[in-house]
Coordinates of C-alpha atoms and ligand atoms in Angstrom, one line a residue:
X29 CA -16.9 -1.5 -40.1
X30 CA -16.4 2.3 -41.6
X31 CA -14.9 1.5 -45.0
X32 CA -15.0 5.3 -46.1
X33 CA -13.8 7.2 -43.7
X34 CA -14.9 10.7 -43.9
X35 CA -11.6 12.3 -43.1
X36 CA -8.1 10.9 -44.4
X37 CA -6.5 9.3 -40.2
X38 CA -3.3 10.5 -39.6
X39 CA -1.2 8.3 -37.7
X40 CA 2.4 10.0 -36.0
X41 CA 5.3 8.0 -36.3
X42 CA 7.7 10.5 -35.1
X43 CA 8.0 8.4 -31.8
X44 CA 8.7 5.0 -34.2
X45 CA 9.8 5.7 -37.0
X46 CA 11.1 9.0 -36.6
X47 CA 13.5 8.3 -33.2
X48 CA 14.9 5.1 -35.2
X49 CA 17.3 8.0 -37.0
X50 CA 20.8 8.2 -35.4
X51 CA 21.0 10.4 -32.6
X52 CA 17.1 11.2 -32.4
X53 CA 16.9 8.9 -30.0
X54 CA 14.5 10.8 -26.7
X55 CA 14.1 9.9 -23.1
X56 CA 10.7 9.2 -21.7
X57 CA 9.6 13.1 -20.5
X58 CA 10.7 14.0 -24.4
X59 CA 8.5 11.3 -25.3
X60 CA 5.5 12.3 -23.2
X61 CA 5.9 16.1 -23.9
X62 CA 5.9 15.0 -27.4
X63 CA 2.9 13.0 -27.4
X64 CA 0.9 16.0 -25.5
X65 CA 1.8 17.8 -28.2
X66 CA 0.8 15.6 -31.0
X67 CA -2.5 15.2 -28.9
X68 CA -3.0 18.4 -29.4
X69 CA -2.7 18.9 -32.9
X70 CA -4.9 16.6 -33.5
X71 CA -3.2 13.5 -35.0
X72 CA -5.9 10.4 -34.7
X73 CA -3.5 8.0 -33.8
X74 CA 0.3 8.0 -32.0
X75 CA 2.2 5.3 -32.8
X76 CA 4.3 5.8 -29.4
X77 CA 6.9 3.0 -29.5
X78 CA 8.1 -0.8 -30.3
X79 CA 7.0 -1.8 -26.8
X80 CA 8.8 -5.1 -26.9
X81 CA 12.7 -3.2 -27.5
X82 CA 13.9 -2.3 -24.9
X83 CA 12.3 -1.6 -20.6
X84 CA 12.6 2.0 -21.7
X85 CA 10.3 1.5 -24.6
X86 CA 8.1 -0.1 -23.1
X87 CA 7.3 2.5 -20.3
X88 CA 7.3 5.4 -22.9
X89 CA 4.7 3.7 -24.7
X90 CA 2.6 2.4 -21.6
X91 CA 3.1 6.3 -20.1
X92 CA 1.7 7.7 -23.1
X93 CA -0.7 5.6 -23.3
X94 CA -2.0 6.7 -19.4
X95 CA -1.6 9.9 -20.4
X96 CA -1.9 11.3 -23.7
X97 CA -4.3 8.0 -24.4
X98 CA -7.9 9.1 -23.2
X99 CA -10.9 8.9 -24.4
X100 CA -11.4 12.4 -27.0
X101 CA -7.2 11.9 -27.4
X102 CA -5.8 9.6 -29.8
X103 CA -5.1 6.4 -30.1
X104 CA -2.1 4.9 -28.9
X105 CA -0.6 2.5 -31.1
X106 CA 3.0 -0.3 -30.6
X107 CA 4.2 -1.8 -33.4
X108 CA 5.3 -5.2 -33.0
X109 CA 7.0 -8.3 -35.1
X110 CA 4.9 -11.0 -35.7
X111 CA 6.0 -13.2 -32.9
X112 CA 3.5 -13.6 -29.9
X113 CA 6.5 -12.1 -27.2
X114 CA 6.3 -9.2 -29.6
X115 CA 2.2 -8.7 -29.6
X116 CA 2.0 -9.0 -25.7
X117 CA 4.7 -6.6 -25.0
X118 CA 2.8 -4.2 -27.2
X119 CA -0.8 -5.2 -25.5
X120 CA 0.3 -4.9 -22.0
X121 CA 2.1 -1.2 -22.8
X122 CA -1.0 0.0 -25.0
X123 CA -2.8 -1.8 -21.9
X124 CA -3.8 1.8 -20.1
X125 CA -5.5 4.0 -23.4
X126 CA -9.0 4.3 -24.2
X127 CA -8.4 3.4 -27.8
X128 CA -5.3 1.2 -28.6
X129 CA -4.0 -0.2 -31.5
X130 CA -1.3 -3.0 -32.1
X131 CA 0.4 -2.8 -35.3
X132 CA 2.1 -5.8 -36.3
X133 CA 4.2 -6.9 -39.7
X134 CA 6.4 -9.7 -41.2
X135 CA 7.6 -9.2 -44.7
X136 CA 6.5 -10.2 -48.0
X137 CA 9.0 -9.2 -50.7
X138 CA 10.6 -12.6 -51.9
X139 CA 14.3 -10.7 -51.3
X140 CA 13.1 -10.4 -47.6
X141 CA 12.1 -13.6 -47.4
X142 CA 15.1 -15.5 -48.7
X143 CA 17.7 -13.5 -47.2
X144 CA 15.9 -12.2 -43.9
X145 CA 13.3 -14.2 -42.6
X146 CA 14.7 -17.2 -44.7
X147 CA 10.9 -18.4 -44.4
X148 CA 8.6 -19.6 -47.7
X149 CA 5.5 -17.6 -49.1
X150 CA 3.2 -20.3 -46.9
X151 CA 4.7 -20.0 -43.8
X152 CA 4.6 -15.9 -44.1
X153 CA 0.8 -16.6 -45.3
X154 CA 0.7 -18.6 -42.3
X155 CA 2.2 -16.8 -39.7
X156 CA 0.8 -13.0 -40.6
X157 CA -2.8 -15.2 -40.1
X158 CA -1.8 -16.7 -36.5
X159 CA 0.0 -13.5 -34.9
X160 CA -3.3 -10.7 -36.5
X161 CA -5.6 -13.3 -34.6
X162 CA -3.3 -13.4 -31.8
X163 CA -2.8 -9.6 -31.4
X164 CA -7.0 -9.3 -31.7
X165 CA -6.5 -11.2 -28.5
X166 CA -5.8 -8.6 -26.9
X167 CA -7.9 -5.2 -29.1
X168 CA -9.8 -5.0 -31.5
X169 CA -8.2 -2.3 -33.8
X170 CA -5.3 -4.6 -35.5
X171 CA -3.3 -2.8 -37.9
X172 CA -0.7 -5.1 -40.2
X173 CA 1.9 -4.2 -42.3
X174 CA 3.4 -6.5 -45.0
X175 CA 6.8 -4.9 -45.1
X176 CA 8.2 -3.6 -48.3
X177 CA 5.1 -3.7 -50.2
X178 CA 6.7 -1.6 -52.6
X179 CA 8.3 -4.6 -53.8
X180 CA 6.2 -8.0 -52.9
X181 CA 4.6 -9.6 -55.4
X182 CA 1.3 -8.1 -56.5
X183 CA -0.5 -11.8 -56.5
X184 CA 1.0 -13.2 -52.9
X185 CA 0.4 -9.5 -51.2
X186 CA -3.4 -10.0 -51.9
X187 CA -3.8 -13.3 -50.6
X188 CA -1.8 -11.8 -47.4
X189 CA -3.3 -8.9 -46.8
X190 CA -6.7 -11.3 -47.6
X191 CA -5.9 -14.0 -45.0
X192 CA -4.8 -10.7 -42.7
X193 CA -8.6 -8.9 -42.6
X194 CA -9.8 -12.3 -42.6
X195 CA -8.4 -12.9 -39.1
X196 CA -9.3 -9.5 -38.1
X197 CA -6.5 -6.7 -39.2
X198 CA -9.2 -3.5 -39.7
X199 CA -6.0 -1.3 -41.1
X200 CA -3.7 -2.6 -43.4
X201 CA -0.8 -0.6 -44.0
X202 CA 1.3 -0.6 -47.4
X203 CA 4.7 0.4 -47.1
X204 CA 7.4 1.4 -49.1
X205 CA 9.9 0.2 -46.9
X206 CA 13.2 1.3 -49.2
X207 CA 11.8 4.3 -50.7
X208 CA 12.0 2.6 -53.8
X209 CA 8.4 3.4 -56.2
X210 CA 7.5 6.4 -58.2
X211 CA 3.5 8.3 -57.1
X212 CA 2.2 6.3 -60.3
X213 CA 3.6 2.6 -59.8
X214 CA 2.0 3.0 -55.6
X215 CA -0.9 4.6 -56.6
X216 CA -0.9 1.4 -59.0
X217 CA -0.4 -0.3 -56.4
X218 CA -3.3 0.6 -53.6
X219 CA -5.7 0.2 -56.8
X220 CA -4.5 -2.6 -57.6
X221 CA -5.4 -3.8 -53.7
X222 CA -8.6 -2.1 -54.0
X223 CA -9.5 -4.1 -56.9
X224 CA -8.2 -7.6 -56.2
X225 CA -8.0 -8.0 -52.6
X226 CA -12.0 -9.5 -51.7
X227 CA -12.8 -8.3 -48.5
X228 CA -10.3 -5.0 -48.6
X229 CA -13.4 -2.9 -47.4
X230 CA -13.6 -4.6 -44.2
X231 CA -10.4 -2.5 -43.7
X232 CA -9.0 1.2 -43.8
X233 CA -6.2 1.0 -46.3
X234 CA -3.2 2.8 -45.3
X235 CA 0.5 3.8 -46.2
X236 CA 4.1 4.3 -45.0
X237 CA 6.8 5.6 -47.2
X238 CA 10.4 6.6 -46.7
X239 CA 11.7 10.1 -48.8
X240 CA 15.5 8.4 -50.2
X241 CA 14.2 9.7 -53.9
X242 CA 12.2 12.5 -52.3
X243 CA 8.9 11.0 -53.5
X244 CA 7.6 10.3 -50.1
X245 CA 4.0 13.1 -50.3
X246 CA 4.0 13.1 -53.9
X247 CA 3.6 8.5 -53.2
X248 CA 1.2 9.6 -50.1
X249 CA -1.2 11.6 -52.3
X250 CA -1.2 9.2 -55.1
X251 CA -2.6 6.8 -52.8
X252 CA -5.5 8.5 -51.4
X253 CA -6.5 9.6 -55.1
X254 CA -6.6 5.7 -55.6
X255 CA -7.9 5.1 -51.9
X256 CA -6.0 4.7 -49.3
X257 CA -7.3 6.9 -46.2
X258 CA -4.9 6.3 -43.2
X259 CA -1.0 8.0 -44.1
X260 CA 1.5 7.4 -42.0
X261 CA 4.2 10.5 -41.1
X262 CA 6.3 11.8 -39.0
X263 CA 6.6 15.2 -37.8
X264 CA 9.3 17.2 -40.5
X265 CA 9.7 14.1 -42.4
X266 CA 11.9 12.4 -39.1
X267 CA 13.0 9.1 -39.8
X268 CA 15.3 6.4 -41.2
X269 CA 17.7 7.5 -43.9
X270 CA 15.8 10.0 -45.8
X271 CA 12.9 10.0 -43.0
X272 CA 9.3 9.7 -43.4
X273 CA 6.9 11.6 -45.7
X274 CA 6.4 15.2 -43.5
X275 CA 3.2 15.2 -41.6
X276 CA 3.5 19.0 -42.1
X277 CA 3.4 18.6 -46.0
X278 CA 1.1 16.0 -46.7
X279 CA -2.1 17.8 -44.5
X280 CA -0.9 21.0 -45.9
X281 CA -1.1 20.0 -49.6
X282 CA -4.5 18.2 -48.5
X283 CA -5.8 21.4 -46.9
X284 CA -4.8 24.3 -49.5
X285 CA -5.8 21.9 -52.5
X286 CA -8.5 20.0 -50.9
X287 CA -10.9 20.7 -53.9
X288 CA -8.4 19.0 -56.2
X289 CA -8.8 16.3 -53.7
X290 CA -12.7 16.2 -52.4
X291 CA -13.9 14.3 -55.9
X292 CA -11.5 11.1 -54.8
X293 CA -13.1 10.9 -51.5
X294 CA -16.9 11.2 -52.7
X295 CA -17.5 15.0 -51.4
X296 CA -19.0 17.4 -53.5
X297 CA -15.9 19.9 -55.5
X298 CA -17.0 22.7 -53.5
X299 CA -17.1 21.6 -50.4
X300 CA -14.2 23.9 -48.0
X301 CA -14.5 21.4 -45.1
X302 CA -11.0 20.2 -44.0
X303 CA -10.1 16.4 -45.2
X304 CA -8.0 15.8 -41.7
X305 CA -8.6 16.5 -37.7
X306 CA -5.6 18.6 -37.9
X307 CA -5.8 21.8 -35.7
X308 CA -3.2 23.1 -38.7
X309 CA -2.0 26.7 -36.2
X310 CA -0.5 23.9 -34.0
X311 CA 1.9 22.8 -37.0
X312 CA 4.9 25.8 -36.6
X313 CA 5.1 24.6 -32.2
X314 CA 5.1 21.1 -33.0
X315 CA 8.2 20.7 -35.5
X316 CA 10.0 23.1 -33.3
X317 CA 9.5 21.2 -30.7
X318 CA 10.2 17.8 -32.1
X319 CA 13.8 19.8 -33.6
X320 CA 14.7 21.3 -30.2
X321 CA 14.2 17.7 -28.4
X322 CA 15.7 15.0 -31.1
X323 CA 18.2 17.7 -32.4
X324 CA 17.4 17.1 -35.6
X325 CA 17.3 20.6 -37.5
X326 CA 15.1 22.3 -40.0
X327 CA 16.6 23.0 -43.2
X328 CA 15.5 26.9 -43.8
X329 CA 14.2 25.9 -47.3
X330 CA 11.8 23.0 -45.9
X331 CA 8.2 23.1 -47.0
X332 CA 6.1 24.5 -44.7
X333 CA 7.8 24.6 -41.7
X334 CA 11.5 25.6 -42.6
X335 CA 13.2 28.9 -41.7
X336 CA 12.2 30.7 -45.5
X337 CA 9.2 29.0 -46.1
X338 CA 7.1 31.9 -46.0
X339 CA 10.1 34.9 -46.5
X340 CA 9.4 36.9 -49.8
X341 CA 12.9 37.8 -51.0
X342 CA 12.8 39.0 -54.1
X343 CA 11.5 42.7 -54.5
X344 CA 8.5 42.0 -57.3
X345 CA 7.6 39.0 -55.0
X346 CA 7.8 41.6 -52.3
X347 CA 5.7 44.1 -54.0
X348 CA 2.8 41.8 -54.8
X349 CA 2.1 41.0 -51.3
X350 CA 2.5 43.9 -50.0
X351 CA -0.4 44.9 -52.6
X352 CA -2.4 40.8 -52.3
X353 CA -0.5 38.7 -50.4
X354 CA -2.5 36.0 -52.4
X355 CA -0.5 37.1 -55.0
X356 CA 2.4 34.8 -54.6
X357 CA 1.5 33.4 -51.0
X358 CA -0.8 30.2 -51.3
X359 CA -1.7 29.7 -48.1
X360 CA -1.4 32.2 -44.7
X361 CA 1.8 32.2 -42.1
X362 CA -1.3 32.3 -39.5
X363 CA -2.2 29.1 -40.6
X364 CA 0.8 27.2 -39.6
X365 CA 0.1 28.8 -36.1
X366 CA 3.5 31.1 -37.9
X367 CA 2.2 34.2 -36.0
X368 CA 3.7 37.0 -36.0
X369 CA 6.4 37.5 -33.5
X370 CA 4.9 39.4 -31.2
X371 CA 7.2 41.2 -28.1
X372 CA 5.3 39.7 -25.6
X373 CA 6.8 39.8 -22.1
X374 CA 9.1 42.2 -20.5
X375 CA 11.4 42.7 -17.7
X376 CA 8.7 43.5 -15.5
X377 CA 6.7 41.2 -16.4
X378 CA 5.1 38.9 -13.2
X379 CA 4.7 35.3 -12.7
X380 CA 1.0 35.3 -13.3
X381 CA 1.7 37.0 -16.9
X382 CA 4.4 34.6 -17.7
X383 CA 2.1 31.5 -16.9
X384 CA -1.1 32.4 -18.3
X385 CA 1.4 33.5 -21.5
X386 CA 3.0 29.7 -21.4
X387 CA -0.2 27.9 -20.8
X388 CA -1.8 30.2 -24.2
X389 CA 1.2 28.1 -26.0
X390 CA 0.7 25.2 -24.8
X391 CA 2.8 24.0 -22.3
X392 CA 1.9 23.2 -19.3
X393 CA 4.3 23.4 -16.1
X394 CA 4.5 21.6 -13.1
X395 CA 4.7 24.2 -10.4
X396 CA 8.3 23.2 -9.8
X397 CA 9.1 23.5 -13.6
X398 CA 7.4 26.9 -13.5
X399 CA 9.5 28.4 -10.8
X400 CA 12.6 27.2 -12.9
X401 CA 11.5 28.5 -15.9
X402 CA 10.4 32.2 -14.4
X403 CA 14.3 32.1 -13.0
X404 CA 15.5 32.1 -16.3
X405 CA 13.0 34.4 -17.9
X406 CA 13.3 36.9 -15.3
X407 CA 17.8 35.9 -16.6
X408 CA 16.7 36.5 -20.4
X409 CA 14.4 39.9 -19.5
X410 CA 17.2 41.8 -17.4
X411 CA 20.1 40.6 -20.5
X412 CA 17.2 41.0 -23.2
X413 CA 14.5 43.7 -22.9
X414 CA 12.1 42.5 -25.4
X415 CA 10.8 39.2 -25.1
X416 CA 8.9 37.3 -27.7
X417 CA 6.9 34.2 -27.7
X418 CA 9.8 32.5 -29.6
X419 CA 12.0 33.7 -26.9
X420 CA 9.6 32.1 -24.3
X421 CA 9.6 29.1 -26.4
X422 CA 13.3 27.7 -26.4
X423 CA 13.6 29.2 -22.6
X424 CA 10.8 26.5 -22.0
X425 CA 12.2 24.0 -23.9
X426 CA 15.4 24.8 -22.3
X427 CA 14.6 24.2 -19.2
X428 CA 11.3 22.1 -18.7
X429 CA 12.0 19.5 -21.5
X430 CA 15.5 18.2 -21.3
X431 CA 17.9 15.8 -21.1
X432 CA 18.8 13.7 -17.1
X433 CA 20.1 16.3 -14.9
X434 CA 22.9 13.5 -14.0
X435 CA 25.7 16.1 -14.4
X436 CA 25.0 20.1 -13.7
X437 CA 27.0 23.0 -15.3
X438 CA 27.7 25.5 -12.6
X439 CA 30.2 27.8 -13.9
X440 CA 31.7 28.2 -17.1
X441 CA 34.3 30.7 -17.9
X442 CA 36.5 31.5 -20.9
X443 CA 39.4 34.1 -21.8
X444 CA 40.2 34.5 -25.7
X445 CA 41.2 37.2 -27.6
X446 CA 43.7 38.1 -30.7
X447 CA 46.3 37.5 -28.9
X448 CA 45.0 34.4 -25.8
X449 CA 45.2 31.5 -25.8
X450 CA 41.8 30.3 -25.5
X451 CA 41.3 28.8 -21.9
X452 CA 38.0 28.1 -20.3
X453 CA 37.2 27.1 -16.4
X454 CA 34.1 24.7 -15.6
X455 CA 32.3 23.7 -13.3
X456 CA 30.1 20.9 -12.7
X457 CA 28.1 18.7 -10.1
X458 CA 28.6 15.0 -10.7
X459 CA 25.6 13.1 -9.6
X460 CA 26.6 12.1 -6.6
X461 CA 26.4 16.0 -6.1
X462 CA 30.5 16.4 -5.5
X463 CA 31.3 19.6 -7.4
X464 CA 34.5 18.8 -10.0
X465 CA 36.4 21.6 -10.9
X466 CA 38.8 21.6 -14.4
X467 CA 40.6 24.1 -16.7
X468 CA 41.9 23.8 -20.5
X469 CA 42.7 25.2 -23.2
X470 CA 41.9 24.3 -26.6
X471 CA 41.6 25.7 -30.5
X472 CA 38.9 28.4 -30.0
X473 CA 36.2 29.0 -26.8
X474 CA 34.0 26.8 -27.4
X475 CA 36.5 24.0 -27.8
X476 CA 38.3 25.3 -24.7
X477 CA 35.0 24.9 -23.2
X478 CA 34.4 21.3 -24.4
X479 CA 38.0 19.3 -23.2
X480 CA 37.1 21.3 -20.1
X481 CA 33.8 19.5 -19.4
X482 CA 35.5 15.5 -20.9
X483 CA 38.4 16.4 -18.7
X484 CA 35.6 15.8 -15.9
X485 CA 33.0 13.8 -17.4
X486 CA 35.7 11.6 -19.3
X487 CA 33.8 9.4 -21.3
X488 CA 35.2 9.4 -23.9
X489 CA 33.2 10.5 -27.0
X490 CA 33.3 12.4 -30.6
X491 CA 31.7 15.6 -31.6
X492 CA 30.4 15.3 -34.9
X493 CA 27.9 18.7 -35.3
X494 CA 27.6 21.5 -33.8
X495 CA 25.3 24.3 -35.0
X496 CA 24.1 28.0 -33.6
X497 CA 21.0 29.2 -34.5
X498 CA 19.2 32.9 -33.6
X499 CA 15.8 32.5 -32.3
X500 CA 15.1 36.1 -32.6
X501 CA 17.0 38.5 -34.5
X502 CA 19.6 41.5 -33.1
X503 CA 22.4 41.1 -31.7
X504 CA 20.8 40.4 -27.9
X505 CA 19.1 37.7 -29.7
X506 CA 19.1 34.4 -27.6
X507 CA 21.2 31.7 -29.2
X508 CA 20.2 28.0 -29.8
X509 CA 23.1 25.2 -30.0
X510 CA 22.4 22.0 -31.1
X511 CA 24.9 19.3 -31.1
X512 CA 25.4 15.3 -32.0
X513 CA 27.9 13.8 -30.6
X514 CA 29.3 10.1 -31.4
X515 CA 30.2 7.5 -28.9
X516 CA 30.7 3.3 -30.2
X517 CA 28.0 3.4 -33.3
X518 CA 25.7 5.7 -31.7
X519 CA 24.9 9.9 -32.0
X520 CA 23.2 11.8 -28.9
X521 CA 22.1 15.2 -29.4
X522 CA 22.0 18.1 -26.7
X523 CA 20.3 21.5 -27.1
X524 CA 20.6 23.9 -25.4
X525 CA 19.3 28.3 -25.6
X526 CA 20.7 31.3 -23.8
X527 CA 21.9 34.8 -24.5
X528 CA 25.7 33.8 -24.4
X529 CA 26.8 31.8 -27.1
X530 CA 29.6 30.3 -25.8
X531 CA 27.2 29.1 -22.0
X532 CA 24.9 27.2 -24.5
X533 CA 27.1 25.8 -26.2
X534 CA 28.5 24.0 -22.4
X535 CA 24.6 23.4 -21.4
X536 CA 24.6 22.0 -25.3
X537 CA 27.5 19.6 -24.2
X538 CA 26.0 18.8 -20.8
X539 CA 22.9 17.6 -22.1
X540 CA 24.1 15.5 -25.1
X541 CA 26.9 14.3 -22.1
X542 CA 23.6 13.5 -19.7
X543 CA 22.0 11.4 -22.2
X544 CA 24.7 9.5 -22.8
X545 CA 25.2 8.7 -19.2
X546 CA 22.3 7.5 -18.7
X547 CA 22.1 5.9 -21.7
X548 CA 25.2 4.2 -20.5
X549 CA 23.3 3.5 -17.0
X550 CA 20.8 1.6 -19.2
X551 CA 21.3 -0.4 -22.0
X552 CA 18.8 -1.1 -23.8
X553 CA 18.3 -4.9 -25.7
X554 CA 19.7 -4.6 -29.7
X555 CA 16.7 -5.1 -31.8
X556 CA 16.4 -3.8 -35.2
X557 CA 13.6 -3.2 -37.0
X558 CA 13.0 -1.4 -40.4
X559 CA 9.4 -1.7 -41.6
Ligands
ZN615 ZN1 9.3 3.1 -41.6

């Protein structure tokens, strides 16, 4: 058993905790695409989902285990409540991975025991021990979480952890489930565990935390100083409520300030060696992919990956940066893969150049996908002379990684103007292949298009968010449209890119409706997890 790993273990839970936030629902292909990118990013563990929750969740975890869980790839993990049926489903789902892990949890705070579990402390102790041992019968790598540890009685917490480690837990994860603790308190909690759990050096201490008070990253860094060696985080910090600790912020804080953290990890103070296995150059691309596929936009002032994170607006700053970047920049934009937005391809670029550049950007497309994307590329290149990497990413995200093609948008036509009634005509093909045409009048062109689409698709829903962003500068820029719609208590997102924002709006809406439609056809079991 390693008790002091060389590096800080990065455990990514974008596909489990991150996917639990309203509207971030991903289909299996999208989860697989993100998992592949997480492997490229170099995360140590991917929590691929909660296998027992639904057949769709099981299949996603299982596929990721098969395809991404290679010998040199990350550990593939599934969450499971401390119940036989959950643990068994998790074990089956992760089985194909070369390295796999079961992550089981049970609440330990009095408030959860009394109101949620309706169990005594003694009963919880016995369940934790029994279920860790049961999980251990499937794989050696077992993570145990005492849910709501931040509000649990420390003495009881120590006892539960000791019993879980004795039963075979190799990682014990301390969640601040409700995002309530402060950095000093959280660091103290980890220190207490390190000092009071007799067999703690047989397990790695992990932390999980939510950002309700904006303290998740600060709490984690304090935990590292006190002995935590695994950090559970998500790309762009997505997750329930205010989200999880953001992977990019943790990794870059540990990278930029590595000399500050060296002593806490028993390293020479001057060591320049990286504290994580993350390839930081993949951070920006991963952030954009997760944002595009989940429909969860990144705020412009977000640390590390926000659009303004490396923009120096003030004149004094610009002058300083031009003279020497280090005057106001604590890190180089290239470090996160935010390269100069170069013009890479044009109208006359061939298929080979297109394919090669996509490979360099990390996209592996099948022949069919490549053909589809190349057709789109030519269309865009006709309208827009210079195609940048960001344009390419928008095209690929749009064409290759997309919601199920149940309804296909074939035509959208609008007429509008200062004295006209905005009118839209749409043609869609339904899943049975029939062509459906309708028209509607709206308050504006997008409203008219959406009303016309609604008349064809006929699934009642409420549009709750509509946002347009341009991928690159200039009047001929590609516009990206992200929308979220509500059906009963569920939220579905859609995303599309086009030089024509009305077309992008229509396609984004159809994509969201396709997700809703696919979900209606395959209703999963309703399960509640908050760990
Ligand atoms: Zn959580």
